[in-house]
CSV table of N, CA, C and O in Angstrom, one decimal:
chain,number,residue,atom,x,y,z
A,19,GLN,N,113.7,70.1,135.4
A,19,GLN,CA,114.4,71.3,134.9
A,19,GLN,C,114.5,72.3,136.0
A,19,GLN,O,113.6,72.7,136.7
A,20,VAL,N,115.8,72.8,136.2
A,20,VAL,CA,116.0,73.7,137.3
A,20,VAL,C,115.7,75.1,136.8
A,20,VAL,O,116.2,75.5,135.7
A,21,GLN,N,115.0,75.9,137.6
A,21,GLN,CA,114.8,77.3,137.3
A,21,GLN,C,115.1,78.1,138.5
A,21,GLN,O,114.7,77.7,139.6
A,22,MET,N,115.7,79.2,138.3
A,22,MET,CA,116.0,80.2,139.4
A,22,MET,C,115.7,81.6,138.8
A,22,MET,O,116.3,82.0,137.8
A,23,VAL,N,114.8,82.2,139.5
A,23,VAL,CA,114.3,83.5,139.0
A,23,VAL,C,114.5,84.6,140.1
A,23,VAL,O,113.9,84.5,141.1
A,24,ALA,N,115.4,85.5,139.7
A,24,ALA,CA,115.7,86.6,140.7
A,24,ALA,C,114.8,87.8,140.4
A,24,ALA,O,114.5,88.1,139.2
A,25,SER,N,114.3,88.4,141.4
A,25,SER,CA,113.4,89.6,141.3
A,25,SER,C,113.7,90.6,142.4
A,25,SER,O,114.3,90.3,143.4
A,26,GLY,N,113.2,91.8,142.2
A,26,GLY,CA,113.3,92.8,143.2
A,26,GLY,C,114.2,94.0,142.9
A,26,GLY,O,114.2,94.9,143.6
A,27,GLY,N,115.0,93.8,141.8
A,27,GLY,CA,115.9,94.9,141.5
A,27,GLY,C,115.2,96.1,141.0
A,27,GLY,O,114.2,96.0,140.3
A,28,GLN,N,115.7,97.3,141.3
A,28,GLN,CA,115.1,98.5,140.8
A,28,GLN,C,116.0,99.7,141.1
A,28,GLN,O,117.1,99.5,141.6
A,29,VAL,N,115.6,100.9,140.7
A,29,VAL,CA,116.4,102.1,140.9
A,29,VAL,C,116.0,102.6,142.3
A,29,VAL,O,114.9,102.7,142.7
A,30,VAL,N,117.0,102.9,143.1
A,30,VAL,CA,116.8,103.4,144.5
A,30,VAL,C,117.8,104.4,144.8
A,30,VAL,O,118.9,104.5,144.2
A,31,GLN,N,117.5,105.3,145.7
A,31,GLN,CA,118.4,106.4,146.1
A,31,GLN,C,119.4,105.9,147.1
A,31,GLN,O,119.1,104.9,147.9
A,32,ALA,N,120.6,106.5,147.1
A,32,ALA,CA,121.6,106.1,148.1
A,32,ALA,C,121.0,106.2,149.5
A,32,ALA,O,120.3,107.2,149.8
A,33,GLY,N,121.3,105.2,150.4
A,33,GLY,CA,120.8,105.2,151.7
A,33,GLY,C,119.5,104.4,151.8
A,33,GLY,O,119.1,104.0,152.9
A,34,GLY,N,119.0,104.0,150.7
A,34,GLY,CA,117.7,103.3,150.7
A,34,GLY,C,117.9,101.8,150.9
A,34,GLY,O,119.1,101.3,151.1
A,35,ALA,N,116.9,101.0,150.7
A,35,ALA,CA,116.9,99.6,150.9
A,35,ALA,C,116.1,98.9,149.8
A,35,ALA,O,115.2,99.4,149.3
A,36,LEU,N,116.5,97.6,149.6
A,36,LEU,CA,115.8,96.8,148.6
A,36,LEU,C,115.9,95.3,149.1
A,36,LEU,O,116.8,95.0,149.9
A,37,ARG,N,114.9,94.6,148.7
A,37,ARG,CA,114.9,93.1,149.0
A,37,ARG,C,114.8,92.3,147.7
A,37,ARG,O,113.9,92.5,147.0
A,38,LEU,N,115.9,91.6,147.5
A,38,LEU,CA,115.8,90.7,146.3
A,38,LEU,C,115.3,89.3,146.7
A,38,LEU,O,115.6,88.8,147.8
A,39,THR,N,114.6,88.7,145.8
A,39,THR,CA,114.1,87.3,146.0
A,39,THR,C,114.6,86.4,144.9
A,39,THR,O,114.5,86.9,143.7
A,40,CYS,N,115.0,85.2,145.2
A,40,CYS,CA,115.3,84.2,144.2
A,40,CYS,C,114.3,83.1,144.4
A,40,CYS,O,114.4,82.4,145.5
A,41,THR,N,113.4,82.8,143.5
A,41,THR,CA,112.5,81.7,143.5
A,41,THR,C,113.0,80.6,142.7
A,41,THR,O,113.3,80.8,141.5
A,42,THR,N,113.0,79.4,143.3
A,42,THR,CA,113.6,78.3,142.6
A,42,THR,C,112.6,77.2,142.4
A,42,THR,O,111.6,77.1,143.1
A,43,SER,N,112.9,76.3,141.4
A,43,SER,CA,112.1,75.1,141.2
A,43,SER,C,113.0,74.1,140.5
A,43,SER,O,114.0,74.4,139.9
A,44,GLY,N,112.7,72.8,140.7
A,44,GLY,CA,113.5,71.7,140.1
A,44,GLY,C,114.7,71.4,140.9
A,44,GLY,O,115.5,70.5,140.5
A,45,LEU,N,114.9,72.0,142.1
A,45,LEU,CA,116.1,71.7,142.9
A,45,LEU,C,115.6,70.9,144.2
A,45,LEU,O,114.5,71.1,144.6
A,46,ASN,N,116.5,70.2,144.7
A,46,ASN,CA,116.3,69.7,146.1
A,46,ASN,C,116.8,70.8,147.0
A,46,ASN,O,117.9,70.8,147.5
A,47,PHE,N,115.9,71.8,147.1
A,47,PHE,CA,116.4,73.1,147.6
A,47,PHE,C,117.0,73.0,149.0
A,47,PHE,O,118.0,73.7,149.3
A,48,ALA,N,116.4,72.2,149.9
A,48,ALA,CA,116.9,72.1,151.2
A,48,ALA,C,118.3,71.6,151.3
A,48,ALA,O,119.0,71.7,152.3
A,49,ASP,N,118.8,70.9,150.2
A,49,ASP,CA,120.1,70.4,150.2
A,49,ASP,C,121.1,71.3,149.6
A,49,ASP,O,122.3,71.0,149.6
A,50,MET,N,120.7,72.5,149.2
A,50,MET,CA,121.5,73.4,148.4
A,50,MET,C,122.1,74.6,149.2
A,50,MET,O,121.3,75.2,150.0
A,51,ASN,N,123.4,74.8,149.0
A,51,ASN,CA,123.9,76.1,149.5
A,51,ASN,C,123.5,77.1,148.4
A,51,ASN,O,123.6,76.9,147.2
A,52,VAL,N,123.1,78.3,148.9
A,52,VAL,CA,122.6,79.3,147.9
A,52,VAL,C,123.3,80.7,148.2
A,52,VAL,O,123.8,80.9,149.3
A,53,GLY,N,123.2,81.6,147.2
A,53,GLY,CA,123.7,82.9,147.5
A,53,GLY,C,123.5,83.8,146.3
A,53,GLY,O,122.9,83.5,145.3
A,54,TRP,N,124.1,85.0,146.5
A,54,TRP,CA,124.0,86.1,145.6
A,54,TRP,C,125.4,86.5,145.1
A,54,TRP,O,126.3,86.6,145.9
A,55,PHE,N,125.5,86.8,143.8
A,55,PHE,CA,126.6,87.3,143.2
A,55,PHE,C,126.2,88.6,142.5
A,55,PHE,O,125.0,88.9,142.2
A,56,ARG,N,127.2,89.5,142.2
A,56,ARG,CA,126.9,90.7,141.4
A,56,ARG,C,128.0,91.0,140.5
A,56,ARG,O,129.1,90.6,140.7
A,57,GLN,N,127.6,91.7,139.4
A,57,GLN,CA,128.6,92.2,138.4
A,57,GLN,C,128.3,93.6,138.0
A,57,GLN,O,127.2,93.8,137.5
A,58,ALA,N,129.2,94.5,138.3
A,58,ALA,CA,129.1,95.9,137.9
A,58,ALA,C,129.7,96.0,136.5
A,58,ALA,O,130.6,95.3,136.1
A,59,PRO,N,129.3,97.1,135.8
A,59,PRO,CA,129.9,97.3,134.4
A,59,PRO,C,131.4,97.4,134.5
A,59,PRO,O,132.0,98.1,135.4
A,60,GLY,N,132.1,96.6,133.7
A,60,GLY,CA,133.5,96.7,133.6
A,60,GLY,C,134.3,96.0,134.7
A,60,GLY,O,135.5,96.0,134.8
A,61,LYS,N,133.5,95.3,135.6
A,61,LYS,CA,134.1,94.5,136.7
A,61,LYS,C,133.8,93.1,136.6
A,61,LYS,O,132.9,92.6,135.9
A,62,SER,N,134.6,92.3,137.3
A,62,SER,CA,134.3,90.8,137.4
A,62,SER,C,133.1,90.6,138.3
A,62,SER,O,132.8,91.3,139.2
A,63,ARG,N,132.5,89.4,138.1
A,63,ARG,CA,131.4,89.0,139.0
A,63,ARG,C,132.0,88.6,140.3
A,63,ARG,O,133.1,88.0,140.4
A,64,GLU,N,131.3,89.0,141.4
A,64,GLU,CA,131.8,88.7,142.8
A,64,GLU,C,130.7,88.1,143.6
A,64,GLU,O,129.5,88.5,143.5
A,65,GLY,N,131.1,87.2,144.4
A,65,GLY,CA,130.2,86.6,145.4
A,65,GLY,C,130.0,87.6,146.5
A,65,GLY,O,131.0,88.1,147.1
A,66,ILE,N,128.8,87.9,147.0
A,66,ILE,CA,128.6,88.8,148.0
A,66,ILE,C,127.9,88.3,149.3
A,66,ILE,O,128.1,88.8,150.4
A,67,ALA,N,127.1,87.3,149.1
A,67,ALA,CA,126.4,86.7,150.3
A,67,ALA,C,126.0,85.3,150.0
A,67,ALA,O,125.3,85.0,149.0
A,68,LEU,N,126.4,84.4,150.9
A,68,LEU,CA,126.1,83.0,150.8
A,68,LEU,C,125.5,82.5,152.0
A,68,LEU,O,125.8,83.0,153.1
A,69,ILE,N,124.6,81.5,151.9
A,69,ILE,CA,124.0,80.9,153.1
A,69,ILE,C,124.0,79.3,152.9
A,69,ILE,O,123.7,78.9,151.8
A,70,SER,N,124.3,78.6,153.9
A,70,SER,CA,124.4,77.2,153.8
A,70,SER,C,123.0,76.5,153.7
A,70,SER,O,122.0,77.2,154.0
A,71,TRP,N,123.0,75.3,153.4
A,71,TRP,CA,121.8,74.5,153.1
A,71,TRP,C,120.8,74.6,154.3
A,71,TRP,O,119.6,74.7,154.1
A,72,ALA,N,121.3,74.6,155.5
A,72,ALA,CA,120.4,74.6,156.7
A,72,ALA,C,120.2,76.0,157.2
A,72,ALA,O,119.5,76.2,158.2
A,73,GLY,N,120.9,77.0,156.6
A,73,GLY,CA,120.8,78.3,157.0
A,73,GLY,C,121.7,78.7,158.2
A,73,GLY,O,121.6,79.8,158.7
A,74,GLY,N,122.5,77.8,158.7
A,74,GLY,CA,123.2,78.0,159.9
A,74,GLY,C,124.5,78.8,159.7
A,74,GLY,O,125.0,79.4,160.6
A,75,ASN,N,125.0,78.8,158.5
A,75,ASN,CA,126.2,79.5,158.1
A,75,ASN,C,126.0,80.5,157.0
A,75,ASN,O,125.4,80.2,156.0
A,76,THR,N,126.5,81.7,157.2
A,76,THR,CA,126.5,82.7,156.2
A,76,THR,C,127.9,83.3,155.9
A,76,THR,O,128.8,83.2,156.8
A,77,HIS,N,128.0,83.8,154.8
A,77,HIS,CA,129.3,84.4,154.4
A,77,HIS,C,129.0,85.7,153.6
A,77,HIS,O,128.2,85.6,152.7
A,78,TYR,N,129.7,86.7,153.9
A,78,TYR,CA,129.5,88.0,153.2
A,78,TYR,C,130.8,88.6,152.7
A,78,TYR,O,131.9,88.5,153.4
A,79,ALA,N,130.8,89.2,151.6
A,79,ALA,CA,131.9,90.0,151.1
A,79,ALA,C,132.1,91.2,152.0
A,79,ALA,O,131.1,91.7,152.6
A,80,ASP,N,133.3,91.6,152.2
A,80,ASP,CA,133.6,92.8,153.1
A,80,ASP,C,132.8,94.0,152.6
A,80,ASP,O,132.4,94.8,153.5
A,81,ALA,N,132.6,94.2,151.3
A,81,ALA,CA,132.0,95.4,150.8
A,81,ALA,C,130.5,95.5,151.3
A,81,ALA,O,129.9,96.6,151.3
A,82,VAL,N,129.9,94.4,151.7
A,82,VAL,CA,128.5,94.4,152.0
A,82,VAL,C,128.2,94.0,153.5
A,82,VAL,O,127.1,94.1,154.0
A,83,LYS,N,129.3,93.6,154.2
A,83,LYS,CA,129.1,93.1,155.5
A,83,LYS,C,128.5,94.2,156.4
A,83,LYS,O,128.9,95.4,156.4
A,84,GLY,N,127.5,93.8,157.2
A,84,GLY,CA,126.9,94.8,158.1
A,84,GLY,C,125.7,95.6,157.4
A,84,GLY,O,125.0,96.3,158.1
A,85,ARG,N,125.6,95.5,156.1
A,85,ARG,CA,124.5,96.2,155.4
A,85,ARG,C,123.5,95.2,154.7
A,85,ARG,O,122.4,95.5,154.6
A,86,PHE,N,124.0,94.1,154.3
A,86,PHE,CA,123.2,93.1,153.6
A,86,PHE,C,123.0,91.9,154.4
A,86,PHE,O,123.9,91.5,155.2
A,87,VAL,N,121.8,91.3,154.3
A,87,VAL,CA,121.5,90.0,155.0
A,87,VAL,C,120.9,89.0,154.1
A,87,VAL,O,119.9,89.3,153.4
A,88,VAL,N,121.5,87.8,154.0
A,88,VAL,CA,120.9,86.7,153.2
A,88,VAL,C,120.1,85.8,154.1
A,88,VAL,O,120.5,85.5,155.3
A,89,SER,N,119.0,85.4,153.6
A,89,SER,CA,118.1,84.4,154.3
A,89,SER,C,117.5,83.5,153.4
A,89,SER,O,117.5,83.7,152.2
A,90,ARG,N,116.8,82.5,153.9
A,90,ARG,CA,116.2,81.5,153.0
A,90,ARG,C,114.9,80.9,153.7
A,90,ARG,O,114.8,80.9,154.9
A,91,ASP,N,114.0,80.5,152.8
A,91,ASP,CA,112.8,79.8,153.2
A,91,ASP,C,112.7,78.5,152.5
A,91,ASP,O,112.3,78.4,151.4
A,92,ASN,N,113.2,77.5,153.2
A,92,ASN,CA,113.2,76.1,152.6
A,92,ASN,C,111.8,75.6,152.2
A,92,ASN,O,111.7,74.8,151.3
A,93,ALA,N,110.8,76.0,153.0
A,93,ALA,CA,109.5,75.5,152.7
A,93,ALA,C,109.0,76.0,151.4
A,93,ALA,O,108.2,75.3,150.8
A,94,LYS,N,109.5,77.1,151.0
A,94,LYS,CA,109.0,77.7,149.7
A,94,LYS,C,110.1,77.8,148.6
A,94,LYS,O,109.9,78.4,147.6
A,95,SER,N,111.2,77.1,148.9
A,95,SER,CA,112.3,77.0,147.9
A,95,SER,C,112.7,78.4,147.4
A,95,SER,O,112.9,78.5,146.2
A,96,ARG,N,112.9,79.3,148.3
A,96,ARG,CA,113.4,80.6,147.8
A,96,ARG,C,114.3,81.2,148.9
A,96,ARG,O,114.3,80.8,150.0
A,97,PHE,N,115.0,82.2,148.4
A,97,PHE,CA,115.9,82.9,149.3
A,97,PHE,C,116.0,84.4,149.0
A,97,PHE,O,115.5,84.8,147.9
A,98,PHE,N,116.6,85.1,149.9
A,98,PHE,CA,116.4,86.6,149.8
A,98,PHE,C,117.8,87.3,150.1
A,98,PHE,O,118.7,86.7,150.7
A,99,LEU,N,117.8,88.5,149.6
A,99,LEU,CA,118.9,89.4,150.0
A,99,LEU,C,118.3,90.7,150.4
A,99,LEU,O,117.8,91.4,149.6
A,100,GLN,N,118.4,91.0,151.7
A,100,GLN,CA,118.0,92.3,152.2
A,100,GLN,C,119.2,93.2,152.1
A,100,GLN,O,120.2,93.0,152.7
A,101,MET,N,119.0,94.3,151.4
A,101,MET,CA,120.1,95.2,151.2
A,101,MET,C,119.7,96.6,151.8
A,101,MET,O,118.7,97.2,151.4
A,102,ASN,N,120.5,97.0,152.8
A,102,ASN,CA,120.2,98.3,153.5
A,102,ASN,C,121.4,99.2,153.2
A,102,ASN,O,122.5,98.8,152.8
A,103,SER,N,121.1,100.5,153.5
A,103,SER,CA,122.2,101.5,153.4
A,103,SER,C,122.9,101.4,152.1
A,103,SER,O,124.1,101.4,152.0
A,104,LEU,N,122.1,101.4,151.0
A,104,LEU,CA,122.7,101.2,149.7
A,104,LEU,C,123.5,102.3,149.3
A,104,LEU,O,123.2,103.5,149.6
A,105,LYS,N,124.6,102.0,148.5
A,105,LYS,CA,125.5,103.0,148.0
A,105,LYS,C,125.6,102.9,146.5
A,105,LYS,O,125.3,101.9,145.9
A,106,PRO,N,126.0,104.0,145.9
A,106,PRO,CA,126.1,104.0,144.4
A,106,PRO,C,127.0,102.8,143.9
A,106,PRO,O,126.7,102.3,142.8
A,107,GLU,N,128.0,102.5,144.7
A,107,GLU,CA,128.9,101.4,144.3
A,107,GLU,C,128.2,100.0,144.4
A,107,GLU,O,128.8,99.0,144.0
A,108,ASP,N,127.0,99.9,144.9
A,108,ASP,CA,126.3,98.7,144.9
A,108,ASP,C,125.6,98.5,143.6
A,108,ASP,O,125.0,97.4,143.4
A,109,THR,N,125.6,99.5,142.7
A,109,THR,CA,125.0,99.3,141.4
A,109,THR,C,125.6,98.2,140.6
A,109,THR,O,126.8,98.2,140.4
A,110,ALA,N,124.8,97.2,140.2
A,110,ALA,CA,125.2,96.1,139.5
A,110,ALA,C,124.1,95.2,139.1
A,110,ALA,O,122.9,95.4,139.5
A,111,MET,N,124.4,94.2,138.3
A,111,MET,CA,123.4,93.1,138.0
A,111,MET,C,123.6,92.1,139.1
A,111,MET,O,124.8,91.7,139.3
A,112,TYR,N,122.6,91.7,139.8
A,112,TYR,CA,122.6,90.7,140.8
A,112,TYR,C,122.1,89.4,140.4
A,112,TYR,O,121.0,89.3,139.8
A,113,TYR,N,122.8,88.3,140.7
A,113,TYR,CA,122.5,87.0,140.2
A,113,TYR,C,122.3,86.1,141.5
A,113,TYR,O,123.1,86.2,142.4
A,114,CYS,N,121.4,85.2,141.4
A,114,CYS,CA,121.3,84.2,142.4
A,114,CYS,C,121.9,82.9,141.9
A,114,CYS,O,121.9,82.7,140.7
A,115,ALA,N,122.3,82.1,142.8
A,115,ALA,CA,123.0,80.9,142.4
A,115,ALA,C,122.9,79.8,143.5
A,115,ALA,O,122.6,80.1,144.7
A,116,ALA,N,123.2,78.6,143.1
A,116,ALA,CA,123.0,77.4,144.1
A,116,ALA,C,124.0,76.3,143.7
A,116,ALA,O,124.3,76.1,142.5
A,117,ASP,N,124.4,75.6,144.7
A,117,ASP,CA,125.2,74.4,144.5
A,117,ASP,C,125.2,73.5,145.8
A,117,ASP,O,125.1,74.1,146.9
A,118,ARG,N,125.2,72.3,145.5
A,118,ARG,CA,125.2,71.3,146.7
A,118,ARG,C,126.5,71.4,147.5
A,118,ARG,O,126.6,71.1,148.7
A,119,VAL,N,127.6,71.8,146.8
A,119,VAL,CA,128.9,71.8,147.4
A,119,VAL,C,129.3,73.3,147.8
A,119,VAL,O,129.4,74.2,146.9
A,120,ALA,N,129.4,73.5,149.0
A,120,ALA,CA,129.7,74.9,149.5
A,120,ALA,C,131.0,75.5,148.9
A,120,ALA,O,131.0,76.7,148.6
A,121,SER,N,132.0,74.7,148.7
A,121,SER,CA,133.2,75.2,148.2
A,121,SER,C,133.1,75.8,146.8
A,121,SER,O,133.8,76.7,146.4
A,122,ASN,N,132.2,75.2,146.0
A,122,ASN,CA,131.9,75.7,144.7
A,122,ASN,C,131.3,77.1,144.7
A,122,ASN,O,131.6,78.0,143.9
A,123,MET,N,130.4,77.3,145.7
A,123,MET,CA,129.9,78.7,145.9
A,123,MET,C,131.0,79.6,146.3
A,123,MET,O,131.1,80.7,145.7
A,124,LEU,N,131.8,79.3,147.2
A,124,LEU,CA,132.9,80.1,147.7
A,124,LEU,C,133.9,80.4,146.6
A,124,LEU,O,134.5,81.5,146.6
A,125,ALA,N,134.1,79.5,145.7
A,125,ALA,CA,135.0,79.7,144.6
A,125,ALA,C,134.4,80.4,143.4
A,125,ALA,O,135.1,80.7,142.4
A,126,GLY,N,133.1,80.8,143.5
A,126,GLY,CA,132.5,81.5,142.4
A,126,GLY,C,132.1,80.6,141.3
A,126,GLY,O,131.9,81.1,140.1
A,127,ARG,N,132.0,79.3,141.5
A,127,ARG,CA,131.6,78.4,140.4
A,127,ARG,C,130.4,77.5,140.8
A,127,ARG,O,130.5,76.3,140.8
A,128,PRO,N,129.3,78.1,141.1
A,128,PRO,CA,128.1,77.3,141.4
A,128,PRO,C,127.6,76.7,140.2
A,128,PRO,O,127.8,77.2,139.1
A,129,THR,N,126.9,75.6,140.4
A,129,THR,CA,126.3,74.8,139.3
A,129,THR,C,125.1,75.5,138.6
A,129,THR,O,125.0,75.5,137.4
A,130,TYR,N,124.3,76.1,139.5
A,130,TYR,CA,123.1,76.6,139.0
A,130,TYR,C,123.1,78.2,139.1
A,130,TYR,O,123.4,78.7,140.2
A,131,TRP,N,122.6,78.8,138.1
A,131,TRP,CA,122.5,80.3,138.1
A,131,TRP,C,121.1,80.7,137.7
A,131,TRP,O,120.5,80.1,136.8
A,132,GLY,N,120.7,81.8,138.3
A,132,GLY,CA,119.5,82.5,137.9
A,132,GLY,C,119.8,83.6,136.9
A,132,GLY,O,121.0,83.9,136.7
A,133,GLN,N,118.8,84.2,136.3
A,133,GLN,CA,119.1,85.3,135.5
A,133,GLN,C,119.3,86.5,136.4
A,133,GLN,O,119.0,86.4,137.6
A,134,GLY,N,119.8,87.6,135.9
A,134,GLY,CA,120.1,88.7,136.8
A,134,GLY,C,118.9,89.6,137.0
A,134,GLY,O,118.0,89.6,136.2
A,135,THR,N,119.0,90.4,138.1
A,135,THR,CA,118.1,91.5,138.3
A,135,THR,C,118.9,92.8,138.6
A,135,THR,O,119.9,92.7,139.4
A,136,GLN,N,118.6,93.8,137.9
A,136,GLN,CA,119.4,95.0,138.0
A,136,GLN,C,119.1,95.9,139.2
A,136,GLN,O,117.9,96.2,139.4
A,137,VAL,N,120.1,96.2,139.9
A,137,VAL,CA,120.0,97.2,141.0
A,137,VAL,C,120.8,98.4,140.7
A,137,VAL,O,122.0,98.3,140.3
A,138,SER,N,120.2,99.6,140.7
A,138,SER,CA,120.8,100.8,140.4
A,138,SER,C,120.6,101.8,141.6
A,138,SER,O,119.5,102.0,142.0
A,139,VAL,N,121.7,102.3,142.1
A,139,VAL,CA,121.6,103.2,143.3
A,139,VAL,C,122.1,104.6,142.8
A,139,VAL,O,123.3,104.7,142.4
A,140,SER,N,121.2,105.5,142.9
A,140,SER,CA,121.6,106.9,142.5
A,140,SER,C,122.1,107.7,143.7
A,140,SER,O,121.6,107.5,144.8
A,141,SER,N,123.0,108.6,143.4
A,141,SER,CA,123.6,109.4,144.5
A,141,SER,C,122.8,110.7,144.8
A,141,SER,O,121.9,111.0,144.0
């Protein structure tokens, strides 16, 4: 049974930083492309940070490029999103996701989803 649990979301002031963690089980984690999506109220869910199975390739949405960093720990089957210089527009529910096929991640259709963790950035 696949489980993906996202944690680390909280209320933070603009300019602050947060680190999200997605802890997984039941996956062949080292074979999976993984990443983070977010959905703000009234908006569509968007992919913001993806990392390939070996960690050699990353992809970021323009809105977070230069501020967010995605990384992974294959030994512990988990991955992270370091979020710096947070802005009020980063307020959203953040979801972790995984798929063996990278194009599914890029298309916003990963096979596996975690539950969300709320990030709220106050101005």
